Short mmCIF file of C-alpha atoms in Angstrom, two decimals:
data_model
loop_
_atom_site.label_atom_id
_atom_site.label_comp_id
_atom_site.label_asym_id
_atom_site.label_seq_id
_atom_site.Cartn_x
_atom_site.Cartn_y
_atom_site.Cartn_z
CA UNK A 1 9.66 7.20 -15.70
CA UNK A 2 7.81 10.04 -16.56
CA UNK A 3 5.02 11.65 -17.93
CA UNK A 4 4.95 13.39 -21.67
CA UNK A 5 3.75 13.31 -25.13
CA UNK A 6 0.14 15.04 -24.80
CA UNK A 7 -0.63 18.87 -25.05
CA UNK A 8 -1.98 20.54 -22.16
CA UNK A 9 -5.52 22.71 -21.99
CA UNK A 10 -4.80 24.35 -18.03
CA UNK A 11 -7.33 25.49 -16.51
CA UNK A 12 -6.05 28.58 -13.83
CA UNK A 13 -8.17 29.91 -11.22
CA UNK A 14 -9.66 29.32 -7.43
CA UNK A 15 -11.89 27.21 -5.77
CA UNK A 16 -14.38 26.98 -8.74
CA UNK A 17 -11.36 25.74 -10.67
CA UNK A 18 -9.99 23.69 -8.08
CA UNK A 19 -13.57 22.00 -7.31
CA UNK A 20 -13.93 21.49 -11.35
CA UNK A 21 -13.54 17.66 -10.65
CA UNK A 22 -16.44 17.26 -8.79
CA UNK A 23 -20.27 17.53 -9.96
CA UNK A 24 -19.76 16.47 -13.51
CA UNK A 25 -17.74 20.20 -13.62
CA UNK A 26 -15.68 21.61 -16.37
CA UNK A 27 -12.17 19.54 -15.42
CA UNK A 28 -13.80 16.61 -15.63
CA UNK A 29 -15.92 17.16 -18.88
CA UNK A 30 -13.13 18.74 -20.66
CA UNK A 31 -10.83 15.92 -19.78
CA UNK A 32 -13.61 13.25 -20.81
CA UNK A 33 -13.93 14.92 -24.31
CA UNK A 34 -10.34 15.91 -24.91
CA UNK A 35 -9.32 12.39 -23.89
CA UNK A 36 -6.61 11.36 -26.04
CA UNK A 37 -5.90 14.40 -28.01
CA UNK A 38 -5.09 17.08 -24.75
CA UNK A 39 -4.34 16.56 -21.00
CA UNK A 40 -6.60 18.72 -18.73
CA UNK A 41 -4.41 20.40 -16.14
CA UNK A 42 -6.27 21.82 -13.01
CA UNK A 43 -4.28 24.57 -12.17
CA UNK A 44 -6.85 25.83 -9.00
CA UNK A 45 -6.88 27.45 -6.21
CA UNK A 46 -9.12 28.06 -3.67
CA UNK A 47 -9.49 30.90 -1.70
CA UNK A 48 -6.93 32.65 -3.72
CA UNK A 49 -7.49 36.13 -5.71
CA UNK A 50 -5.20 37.07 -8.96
CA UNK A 51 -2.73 38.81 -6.18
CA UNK A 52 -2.01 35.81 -4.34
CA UNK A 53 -2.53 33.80 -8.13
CA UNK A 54 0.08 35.92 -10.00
CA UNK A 55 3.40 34.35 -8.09
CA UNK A 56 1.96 31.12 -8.37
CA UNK A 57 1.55 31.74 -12.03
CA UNK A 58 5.44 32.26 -12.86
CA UNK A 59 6.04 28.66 -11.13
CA UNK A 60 3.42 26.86 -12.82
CA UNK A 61 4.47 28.12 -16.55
CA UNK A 62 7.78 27.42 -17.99
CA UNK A 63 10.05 29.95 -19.58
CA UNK A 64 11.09 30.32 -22.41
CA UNK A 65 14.00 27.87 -22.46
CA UNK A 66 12.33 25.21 -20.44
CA UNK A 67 9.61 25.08 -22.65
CA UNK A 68 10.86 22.22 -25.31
CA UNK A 69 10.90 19.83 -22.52
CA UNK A 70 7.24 19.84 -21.12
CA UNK A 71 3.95 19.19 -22.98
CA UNK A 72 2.73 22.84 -24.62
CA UNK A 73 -0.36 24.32 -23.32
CA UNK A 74 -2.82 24.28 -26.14
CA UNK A 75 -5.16 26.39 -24.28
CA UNK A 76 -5.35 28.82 -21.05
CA UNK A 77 -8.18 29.35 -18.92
CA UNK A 78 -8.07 32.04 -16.60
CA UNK A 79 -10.68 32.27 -14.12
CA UNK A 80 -10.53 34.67 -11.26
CA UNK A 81 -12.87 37.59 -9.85
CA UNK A 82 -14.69 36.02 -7.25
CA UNK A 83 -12.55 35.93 -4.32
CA UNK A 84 -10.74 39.44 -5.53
CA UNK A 85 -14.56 41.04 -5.57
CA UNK A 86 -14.99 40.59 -1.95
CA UNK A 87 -15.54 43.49 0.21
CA UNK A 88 -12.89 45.83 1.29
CA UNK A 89 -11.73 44.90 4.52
CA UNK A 90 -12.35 41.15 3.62
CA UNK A 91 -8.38 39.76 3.57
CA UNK A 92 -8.44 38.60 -0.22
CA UNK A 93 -10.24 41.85 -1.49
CA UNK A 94 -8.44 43.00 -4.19
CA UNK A 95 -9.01 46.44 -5.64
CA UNK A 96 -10.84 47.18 -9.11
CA UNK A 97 -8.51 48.61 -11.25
CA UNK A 98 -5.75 46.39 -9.42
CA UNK A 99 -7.70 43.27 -10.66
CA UNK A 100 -7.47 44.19 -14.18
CA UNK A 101 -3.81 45.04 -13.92
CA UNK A 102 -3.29 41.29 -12.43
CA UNK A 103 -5.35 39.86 -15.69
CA UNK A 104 -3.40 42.07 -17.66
CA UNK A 105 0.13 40.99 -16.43
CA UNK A 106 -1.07 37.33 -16.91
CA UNK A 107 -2.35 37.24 -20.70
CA UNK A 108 1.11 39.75 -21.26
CA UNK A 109 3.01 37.48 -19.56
CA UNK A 110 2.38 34.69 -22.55
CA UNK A 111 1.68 36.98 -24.93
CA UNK A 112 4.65 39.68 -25.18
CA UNK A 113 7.72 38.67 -26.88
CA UNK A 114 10.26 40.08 -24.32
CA UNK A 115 8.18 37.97 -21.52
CA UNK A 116 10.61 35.02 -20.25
CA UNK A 117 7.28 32.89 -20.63
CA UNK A 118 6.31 34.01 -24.13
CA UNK A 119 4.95 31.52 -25.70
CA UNK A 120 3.01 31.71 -29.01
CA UNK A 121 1.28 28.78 -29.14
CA UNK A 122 -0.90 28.94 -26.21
CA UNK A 123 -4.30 30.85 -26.48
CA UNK A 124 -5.99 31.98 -24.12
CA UNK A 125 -9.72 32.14 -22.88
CA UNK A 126 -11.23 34.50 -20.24
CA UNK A 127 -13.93 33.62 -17.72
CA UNK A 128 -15.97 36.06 -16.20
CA UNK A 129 -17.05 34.85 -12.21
CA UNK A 130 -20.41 33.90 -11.75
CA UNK A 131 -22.69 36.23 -9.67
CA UNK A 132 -23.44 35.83 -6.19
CA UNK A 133 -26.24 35.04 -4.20
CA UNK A 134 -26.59 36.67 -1.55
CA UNK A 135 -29.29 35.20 0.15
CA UNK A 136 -27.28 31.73 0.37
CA UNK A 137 -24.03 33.16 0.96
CA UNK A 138 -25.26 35.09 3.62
CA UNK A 139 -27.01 31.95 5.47
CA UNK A 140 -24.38 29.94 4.94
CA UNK A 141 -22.03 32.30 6.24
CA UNK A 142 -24.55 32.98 9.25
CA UNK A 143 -24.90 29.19 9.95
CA UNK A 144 -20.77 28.51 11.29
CA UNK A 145 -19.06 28.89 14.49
CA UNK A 146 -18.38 31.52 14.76
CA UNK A 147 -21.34 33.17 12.32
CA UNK A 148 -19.63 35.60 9.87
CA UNK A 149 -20.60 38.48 7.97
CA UNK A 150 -21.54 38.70 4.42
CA UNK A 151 -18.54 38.98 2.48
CA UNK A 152 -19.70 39.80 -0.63
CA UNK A 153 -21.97 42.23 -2.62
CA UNK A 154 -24.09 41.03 -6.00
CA UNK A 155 -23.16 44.46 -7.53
CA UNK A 156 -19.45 44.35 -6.44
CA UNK A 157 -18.95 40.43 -7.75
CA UNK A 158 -20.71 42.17 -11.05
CA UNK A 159 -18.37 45.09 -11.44
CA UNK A 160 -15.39 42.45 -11.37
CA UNK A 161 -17.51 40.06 -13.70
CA UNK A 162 -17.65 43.00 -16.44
CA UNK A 163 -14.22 44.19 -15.89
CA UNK A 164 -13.25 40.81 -16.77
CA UNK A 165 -15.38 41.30 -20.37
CA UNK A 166 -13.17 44.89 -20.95
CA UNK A 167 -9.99 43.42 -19.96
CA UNK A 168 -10.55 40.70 -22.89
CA UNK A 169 -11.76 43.98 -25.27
CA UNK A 170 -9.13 45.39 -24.85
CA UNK A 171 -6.40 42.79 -24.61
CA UNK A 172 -8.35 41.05 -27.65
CA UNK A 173 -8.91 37.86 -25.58
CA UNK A 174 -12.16 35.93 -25.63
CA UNK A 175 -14.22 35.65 -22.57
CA UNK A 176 -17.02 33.41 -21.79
CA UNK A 177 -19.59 35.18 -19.85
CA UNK A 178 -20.52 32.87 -17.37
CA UNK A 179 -21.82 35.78 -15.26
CA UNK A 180 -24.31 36.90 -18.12
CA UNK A 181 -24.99 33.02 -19.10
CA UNK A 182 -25.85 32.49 -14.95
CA UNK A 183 -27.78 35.43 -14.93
CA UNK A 184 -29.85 34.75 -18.07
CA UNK A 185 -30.29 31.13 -17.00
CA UNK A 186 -32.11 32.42 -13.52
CA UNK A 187 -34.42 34.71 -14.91
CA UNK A 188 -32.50 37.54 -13.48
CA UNK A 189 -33.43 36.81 -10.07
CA UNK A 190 -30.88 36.68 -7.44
CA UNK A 191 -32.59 34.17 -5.48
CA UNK A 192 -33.05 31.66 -8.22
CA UNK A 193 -29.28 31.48 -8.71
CA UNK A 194 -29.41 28.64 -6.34
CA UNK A 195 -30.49 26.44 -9.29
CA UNK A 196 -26.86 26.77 -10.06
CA UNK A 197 -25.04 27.49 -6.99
CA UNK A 198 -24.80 25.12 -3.56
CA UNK A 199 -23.40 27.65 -1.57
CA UNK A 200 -24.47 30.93 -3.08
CA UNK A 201 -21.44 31.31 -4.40
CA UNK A 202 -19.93 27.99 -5.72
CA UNK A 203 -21.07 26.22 -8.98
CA UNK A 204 -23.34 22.70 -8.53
CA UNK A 205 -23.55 20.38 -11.08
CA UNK A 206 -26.21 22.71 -12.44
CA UNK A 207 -24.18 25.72 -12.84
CA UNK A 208 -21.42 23.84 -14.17
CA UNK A 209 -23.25 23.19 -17.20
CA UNK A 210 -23.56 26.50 -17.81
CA UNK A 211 -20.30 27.04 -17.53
CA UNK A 212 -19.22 24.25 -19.85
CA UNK A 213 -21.73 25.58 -22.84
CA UNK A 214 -20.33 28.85 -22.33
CA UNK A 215 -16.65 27.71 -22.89
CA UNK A 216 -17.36 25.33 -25.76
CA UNK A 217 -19.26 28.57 -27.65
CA UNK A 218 -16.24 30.47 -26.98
CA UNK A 219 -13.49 27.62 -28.29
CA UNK A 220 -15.99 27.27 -31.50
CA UNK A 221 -16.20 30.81 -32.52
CA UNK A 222 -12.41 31.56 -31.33
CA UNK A 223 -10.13 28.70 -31.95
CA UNK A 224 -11.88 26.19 -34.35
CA UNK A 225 -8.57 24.08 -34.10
CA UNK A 226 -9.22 23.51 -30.27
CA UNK A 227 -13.03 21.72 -30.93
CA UNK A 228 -12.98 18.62 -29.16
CA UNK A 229 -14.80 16.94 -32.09
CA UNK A 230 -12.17 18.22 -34.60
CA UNK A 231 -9.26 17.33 -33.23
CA UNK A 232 -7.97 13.26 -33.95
CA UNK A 233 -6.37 11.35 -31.23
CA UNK A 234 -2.89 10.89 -30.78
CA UNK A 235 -2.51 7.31 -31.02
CA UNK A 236 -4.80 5.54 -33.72
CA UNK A 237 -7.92 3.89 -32.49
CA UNK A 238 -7.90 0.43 -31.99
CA UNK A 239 -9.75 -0.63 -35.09
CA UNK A 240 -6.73 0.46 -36.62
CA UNK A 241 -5.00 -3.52 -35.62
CA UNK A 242 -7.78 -4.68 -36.77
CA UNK A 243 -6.63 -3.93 -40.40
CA UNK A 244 -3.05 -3.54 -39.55
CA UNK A 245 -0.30 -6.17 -37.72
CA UNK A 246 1.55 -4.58 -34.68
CA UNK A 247 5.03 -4.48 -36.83
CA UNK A 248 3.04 -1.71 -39.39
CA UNK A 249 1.53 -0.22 -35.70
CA UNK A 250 5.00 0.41 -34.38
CA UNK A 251 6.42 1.32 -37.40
CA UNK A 252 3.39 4.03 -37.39
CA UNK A 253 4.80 5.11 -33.88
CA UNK A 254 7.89 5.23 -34.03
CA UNK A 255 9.08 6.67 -37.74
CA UNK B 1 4.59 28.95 -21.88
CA UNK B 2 4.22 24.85 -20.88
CA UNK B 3 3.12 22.42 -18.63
CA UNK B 4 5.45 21.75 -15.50
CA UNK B 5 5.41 21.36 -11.94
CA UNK B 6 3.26 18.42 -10.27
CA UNK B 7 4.24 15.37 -10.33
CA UNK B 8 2.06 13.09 -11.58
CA UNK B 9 -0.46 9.53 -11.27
CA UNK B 10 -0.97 7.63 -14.91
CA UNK B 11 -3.61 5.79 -15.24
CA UNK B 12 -3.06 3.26 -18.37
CA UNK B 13 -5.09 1.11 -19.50
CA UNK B 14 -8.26 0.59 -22.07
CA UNK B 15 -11.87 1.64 -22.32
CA UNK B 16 -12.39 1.46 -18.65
CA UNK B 17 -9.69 3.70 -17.71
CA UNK B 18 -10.49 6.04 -21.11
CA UNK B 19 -13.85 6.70 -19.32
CA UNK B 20 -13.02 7.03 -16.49
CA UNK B 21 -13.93 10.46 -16.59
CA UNK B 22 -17.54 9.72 -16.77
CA UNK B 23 -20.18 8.62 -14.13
CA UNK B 24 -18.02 10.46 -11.18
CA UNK B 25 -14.89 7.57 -12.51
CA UNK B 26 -11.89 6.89 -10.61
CA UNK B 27 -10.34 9.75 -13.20
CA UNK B 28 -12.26 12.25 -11.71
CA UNK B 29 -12.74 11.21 -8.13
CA UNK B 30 -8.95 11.03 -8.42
CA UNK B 31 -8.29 14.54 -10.07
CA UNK B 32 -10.38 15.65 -6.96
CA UNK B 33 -8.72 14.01 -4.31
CA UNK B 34 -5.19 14.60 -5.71
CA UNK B 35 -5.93 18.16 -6.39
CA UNK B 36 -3.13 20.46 -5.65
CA UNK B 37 -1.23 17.53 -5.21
CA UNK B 38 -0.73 15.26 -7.80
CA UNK B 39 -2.07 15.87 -11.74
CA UNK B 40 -3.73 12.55 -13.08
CA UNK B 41 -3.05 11.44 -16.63
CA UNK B 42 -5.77 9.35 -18.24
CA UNK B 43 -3.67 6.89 -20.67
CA UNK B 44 -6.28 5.11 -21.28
CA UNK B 45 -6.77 3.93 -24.95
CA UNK B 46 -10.71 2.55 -25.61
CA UNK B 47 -10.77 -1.24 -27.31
CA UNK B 48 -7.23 -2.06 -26.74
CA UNK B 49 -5.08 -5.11 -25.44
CA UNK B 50 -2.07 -5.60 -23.83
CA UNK B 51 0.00 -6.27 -26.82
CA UNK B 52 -1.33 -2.65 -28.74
CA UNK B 53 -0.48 -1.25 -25.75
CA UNK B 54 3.00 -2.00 -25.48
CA UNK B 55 4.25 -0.04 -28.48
CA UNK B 56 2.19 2.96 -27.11
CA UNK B 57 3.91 2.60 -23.40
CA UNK B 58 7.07 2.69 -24.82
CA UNK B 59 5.70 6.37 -26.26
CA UNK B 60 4.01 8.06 -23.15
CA UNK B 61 6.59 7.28 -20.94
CA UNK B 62 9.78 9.24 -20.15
CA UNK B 63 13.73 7.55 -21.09
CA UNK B 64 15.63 8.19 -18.58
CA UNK B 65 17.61 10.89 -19.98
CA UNK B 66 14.18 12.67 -20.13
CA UNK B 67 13.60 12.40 -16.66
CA UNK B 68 14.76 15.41 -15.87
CA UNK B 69 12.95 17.47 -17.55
CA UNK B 70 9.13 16.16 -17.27
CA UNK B 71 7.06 15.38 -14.31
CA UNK B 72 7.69 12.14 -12.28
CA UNK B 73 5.18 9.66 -12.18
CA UNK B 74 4.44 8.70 -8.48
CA UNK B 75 1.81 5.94 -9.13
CA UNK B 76 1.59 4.16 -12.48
CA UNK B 77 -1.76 2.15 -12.25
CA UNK B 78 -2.09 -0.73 -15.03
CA UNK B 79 -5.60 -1.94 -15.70
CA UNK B 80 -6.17 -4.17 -18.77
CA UNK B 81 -7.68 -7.76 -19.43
CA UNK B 82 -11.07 -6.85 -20.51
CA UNK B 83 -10.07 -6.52 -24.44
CA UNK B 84 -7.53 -9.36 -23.62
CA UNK B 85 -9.93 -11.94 -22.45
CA UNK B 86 -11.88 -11.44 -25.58
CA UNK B 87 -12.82 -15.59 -27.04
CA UNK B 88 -10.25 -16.99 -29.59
CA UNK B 89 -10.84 -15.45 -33.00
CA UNK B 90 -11.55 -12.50 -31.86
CA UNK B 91 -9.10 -9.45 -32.94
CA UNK B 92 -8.76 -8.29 -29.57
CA UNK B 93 -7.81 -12.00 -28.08
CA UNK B 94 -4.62 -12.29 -26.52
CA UNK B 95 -3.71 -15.65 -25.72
CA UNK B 96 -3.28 -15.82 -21.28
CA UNK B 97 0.36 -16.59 -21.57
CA UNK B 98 0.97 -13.47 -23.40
CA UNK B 99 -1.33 -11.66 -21.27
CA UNK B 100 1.03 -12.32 -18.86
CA UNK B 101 4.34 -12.07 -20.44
CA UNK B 102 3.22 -8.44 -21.43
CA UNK B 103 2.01 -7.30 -18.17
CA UNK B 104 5.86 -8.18 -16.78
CA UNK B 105 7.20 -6.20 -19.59
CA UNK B 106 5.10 -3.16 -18.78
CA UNK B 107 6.48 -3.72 -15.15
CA UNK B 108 10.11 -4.58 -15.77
CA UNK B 109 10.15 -1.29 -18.30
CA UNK B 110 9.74 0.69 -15.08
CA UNK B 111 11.54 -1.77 -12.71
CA UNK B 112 14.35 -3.16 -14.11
CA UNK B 113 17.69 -0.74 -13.41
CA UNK B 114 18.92 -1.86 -17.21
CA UNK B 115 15.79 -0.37 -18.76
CA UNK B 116 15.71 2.62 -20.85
CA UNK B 117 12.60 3.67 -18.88
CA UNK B 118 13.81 2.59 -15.35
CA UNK B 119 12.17 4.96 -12.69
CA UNK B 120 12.94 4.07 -9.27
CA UNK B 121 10.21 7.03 -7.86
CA UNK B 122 7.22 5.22 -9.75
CA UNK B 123 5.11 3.00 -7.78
CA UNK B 124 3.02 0.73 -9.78
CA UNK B 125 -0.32 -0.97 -9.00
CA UNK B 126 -2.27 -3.39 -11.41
CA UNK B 127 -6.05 -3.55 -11.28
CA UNK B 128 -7.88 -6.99 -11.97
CA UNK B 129 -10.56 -6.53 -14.83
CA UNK B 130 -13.99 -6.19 -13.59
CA UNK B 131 -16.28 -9.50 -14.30
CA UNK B 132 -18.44 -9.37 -17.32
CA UNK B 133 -22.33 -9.99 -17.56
CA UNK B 134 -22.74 -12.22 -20.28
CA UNK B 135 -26.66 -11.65 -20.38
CA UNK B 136 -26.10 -7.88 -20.81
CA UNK B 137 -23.29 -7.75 -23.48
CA UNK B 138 -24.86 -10.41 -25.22
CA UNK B 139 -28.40 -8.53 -25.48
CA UNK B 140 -26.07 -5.58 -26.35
CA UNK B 141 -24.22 -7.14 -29.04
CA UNK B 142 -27.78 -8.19 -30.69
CA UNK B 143 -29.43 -5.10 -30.59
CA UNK B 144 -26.79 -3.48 -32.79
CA UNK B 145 -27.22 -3.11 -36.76
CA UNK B 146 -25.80 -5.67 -37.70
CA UNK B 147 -26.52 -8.32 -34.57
CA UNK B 148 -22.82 -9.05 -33.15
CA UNK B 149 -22.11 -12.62 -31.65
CA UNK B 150 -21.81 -12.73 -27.71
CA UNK B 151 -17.46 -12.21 -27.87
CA UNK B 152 -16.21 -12.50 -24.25
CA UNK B 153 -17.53 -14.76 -21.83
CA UNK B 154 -17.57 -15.01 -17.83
CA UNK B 155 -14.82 -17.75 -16.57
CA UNK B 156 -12.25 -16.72 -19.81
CA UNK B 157 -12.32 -13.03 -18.22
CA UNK B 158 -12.15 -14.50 -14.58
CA UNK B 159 -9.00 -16.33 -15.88
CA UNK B 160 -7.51 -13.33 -17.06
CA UNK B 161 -8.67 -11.94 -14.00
CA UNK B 162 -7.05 -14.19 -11.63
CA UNK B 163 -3.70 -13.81 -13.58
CA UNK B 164 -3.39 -10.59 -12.82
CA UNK B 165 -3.53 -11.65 -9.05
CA UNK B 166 -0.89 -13.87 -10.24
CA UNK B 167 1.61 -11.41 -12.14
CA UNK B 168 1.22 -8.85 -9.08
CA UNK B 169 2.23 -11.96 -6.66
CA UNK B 170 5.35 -13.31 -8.96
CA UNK B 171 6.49 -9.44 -9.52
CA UNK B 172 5.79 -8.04 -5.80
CA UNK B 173 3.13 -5.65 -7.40
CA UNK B 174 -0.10 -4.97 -5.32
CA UNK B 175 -3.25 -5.70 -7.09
CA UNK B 176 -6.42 -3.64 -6.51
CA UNK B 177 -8.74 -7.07 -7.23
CA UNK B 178 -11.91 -5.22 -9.00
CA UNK B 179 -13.04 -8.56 -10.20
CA UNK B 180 -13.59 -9.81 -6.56
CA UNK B 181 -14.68 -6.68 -5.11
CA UNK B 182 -17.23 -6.59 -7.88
CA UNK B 183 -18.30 -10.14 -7.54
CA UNK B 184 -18.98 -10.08 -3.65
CA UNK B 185 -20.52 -6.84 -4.20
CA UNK B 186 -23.49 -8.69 -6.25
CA UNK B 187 -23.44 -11.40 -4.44
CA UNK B 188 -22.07 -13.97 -6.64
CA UNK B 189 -24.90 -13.65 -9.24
CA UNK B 190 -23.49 -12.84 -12.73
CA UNK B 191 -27.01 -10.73 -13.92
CA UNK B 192 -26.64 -8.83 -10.86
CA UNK B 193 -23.82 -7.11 -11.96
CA UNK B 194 -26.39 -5.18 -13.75
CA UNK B 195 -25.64 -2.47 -10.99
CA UNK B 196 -22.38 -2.08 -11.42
CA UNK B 197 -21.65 -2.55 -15.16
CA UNK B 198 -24.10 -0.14 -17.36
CA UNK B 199 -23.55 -2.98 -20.92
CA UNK B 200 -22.89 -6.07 -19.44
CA UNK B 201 -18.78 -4.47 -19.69
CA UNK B 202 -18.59 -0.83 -19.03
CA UNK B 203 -18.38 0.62 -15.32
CA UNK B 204 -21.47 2.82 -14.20
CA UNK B 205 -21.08 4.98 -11.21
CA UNK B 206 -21.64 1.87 -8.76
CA UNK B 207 -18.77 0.57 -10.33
CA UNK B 208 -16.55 2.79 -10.22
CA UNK B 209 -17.28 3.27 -6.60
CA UNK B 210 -16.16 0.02 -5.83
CA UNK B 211 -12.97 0.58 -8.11
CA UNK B 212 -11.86 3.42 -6.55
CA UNK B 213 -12.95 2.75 -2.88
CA UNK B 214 -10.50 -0.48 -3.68
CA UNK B 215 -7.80 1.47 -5.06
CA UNK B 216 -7.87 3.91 -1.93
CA UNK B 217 -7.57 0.59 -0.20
CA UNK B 218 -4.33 -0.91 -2.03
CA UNK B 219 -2.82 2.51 -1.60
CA UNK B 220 -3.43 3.12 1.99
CA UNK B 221 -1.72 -0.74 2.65
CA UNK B 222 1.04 -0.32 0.18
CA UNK B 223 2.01 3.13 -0.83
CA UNK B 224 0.67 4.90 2.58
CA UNK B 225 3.25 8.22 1.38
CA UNK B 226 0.82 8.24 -1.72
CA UNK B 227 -2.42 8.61 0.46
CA UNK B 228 -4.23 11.97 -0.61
CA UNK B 229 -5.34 12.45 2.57
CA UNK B 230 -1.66 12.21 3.54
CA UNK B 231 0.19 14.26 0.80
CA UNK B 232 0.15 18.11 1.34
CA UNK B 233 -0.50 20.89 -1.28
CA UNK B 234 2.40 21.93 -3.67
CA UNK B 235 1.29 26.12 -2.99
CA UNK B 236 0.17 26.88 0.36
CA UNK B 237 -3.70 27.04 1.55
CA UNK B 238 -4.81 30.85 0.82
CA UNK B 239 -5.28 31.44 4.36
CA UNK B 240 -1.46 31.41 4.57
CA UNK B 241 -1.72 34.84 3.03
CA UNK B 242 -4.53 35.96 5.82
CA UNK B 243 -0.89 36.27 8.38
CA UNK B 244 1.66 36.61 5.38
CA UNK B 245 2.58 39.82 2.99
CA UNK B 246 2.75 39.05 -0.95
CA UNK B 247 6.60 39.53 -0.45
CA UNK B 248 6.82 36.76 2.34
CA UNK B 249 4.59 34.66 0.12
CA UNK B 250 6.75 34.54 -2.53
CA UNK B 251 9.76 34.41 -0.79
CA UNK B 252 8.74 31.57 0.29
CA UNK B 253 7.88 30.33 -3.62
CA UNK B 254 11.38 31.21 -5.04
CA UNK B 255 13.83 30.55 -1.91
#
């Protein structure tokens, strides 16, 4: 036994990917609307920065000729920048321009035609990292045992958050600003990020919200074909046998 | 580019398991736990019975000449009765005996070495369909435009309740009892069950609670190699890249 026959949305990033289950957060809302028409695939990873991600990425897509045997991925959300912005010196820093070459090698990587994971059918979405606050991160980071240092800058997580916006310029792929959306949504005060943030740095049920409105916007005005609430279910819905005996249902399947 | 590398939980079943993306549901709480580990796939198909479903299991599941190429399903959890135990003239009734026969078919599909979808590597678990509060889905059923007739009551679901018990005993499956679990947990008083259910049929939060703590239960008796709290991450933790170079990293990936 095993699992097929639904189209995949995958949703690729770290821990605010990973933890997308929990607080109502984007895995879980995308999987409750696209139930029955795409599978959600939490493709996460905490801690990890698009260095670290981009190995990972080549064993988690299929090539070229592998590709008519698994579901197709519909839709590819890439979410990275906060654990690359760290400082330098921090172990999963990753460098500016080095960043945008990573996001660059993964949108080419589905996108070019001499890639060995080309594949045309998948589009892809952009999501810039939300913006840190300091004040939280900083206490929480204070308050362990050991007590560490602030990792992280709100200007550098910032610089990543609009490189992320001019690497989908330029590459022509849609990004939903969650940085901007966060940002807007706090009044532009740092400290009143924690509306949206349990940790100064990860998203609450709150900020996940935020994120969710963002990414619906962008699937709207992008790819109209993705809308939750225009796509049809696979199977019919069960009012269907009310009208219908099982022999016309199976014939339905299976012709 | 495609879908590929985890292996995989399905959770198949009807309204219940469609939503259980909702109100922190076992989909989610699942997709949380499993993270990184195993992906969950919500079968779940709103308003159906058993005998609808069976033409639609026959589609979402692999032949074993597919196997190969897909992922395996580890845990196959069956949850149906609900639309089932509907009263006699109803479109969704299924008579018990049928119930029955149906749920062995789903199992023997998987089971039975002669099968076309015979998969040794899935372990299967049935669920018992949670009790239903007559006094809520009735006043549910008459508030709607037009009134509805009350169309399920309590002992005909308890029935098909206590057959699954009986199904999982005759075919060695283990049964996460929902029914009972739900039951004790409002002490024996069908309008309590107000907490649990949020329409007299539907799981709230509450419910689900109890679903899944009782599903964490079966596994950790049964299937203890299917724990989550047991099962390690597919891709290493990122702090294995704190002591490891990129090369080392994915050396370790593609050897």
């Amino acid at each position: 036994m095993a699992a097929k026959y639904l189209d995949a949305i995958m949703l690729f990033g770290d821990s605010i990917t990973q933890g997308a289950w929990e607080f109502n957060g984007i895995g879980a809302r995308f999987a409750h609307v696209y139930a029955r028409k795409l599978d959600v695939l939490n493709r996460g990873f905490s801690g990890y920065n698009t260095e670290w991600a981009l190995p990972v990425f080549e064993k988690i897509v299929a090539k070229h000729h592998e590709q008519q045997h698994v579901p197709p991925v519909r839709l590819l959300i890439i979410w990275f920048g906060t654990n690359d912005a760290c400082l330098p010196g921090q172990p999963q820093h990753i460098p500016l321009e080095r960043f945008t070459e990573n996001l660059s090698t993964m949108i080419d990587m589905i996108r070019s035609p001499t890639s060995p994971f080309y594949s045309p059918v998948t589009k892809i979405i952009l999501i810039a990292p939300p913006p840190v606050n300091t004040y939280q991160r900083g206490a929480d980071l204070a308050s362990r045992d050991p007590p560490r240092e602030l990792d992280r800058q709100f200007e550098a997580t910032k610089r990543y958050a609009q490189e992320v916006l001019a690497v989908g310029e330029k590459e022509g792929v849609p990004v939903a600003d969650v940085w901007t959306r966060l940002w807007e949504a706090a009044g532009q005060d740092e400290r009143s990020l924690e509306q949206f943030l349990y940790d100064g740095l990860h998203l609450n049920e709150a900020g996940y919200q935020v994120a969710y409105d963002e990414l619906l916007k962008v699937i709207r005005d992008n790819y109209p074909e993705l809308r939750h609430d225009q796509m049809s279910y696979v199977f019919p819905r069960h009012d269907y046998l009310y009208d219908h005996s099982v022999e016309e249902f199976k014939a339905k399947l299976f012709n």
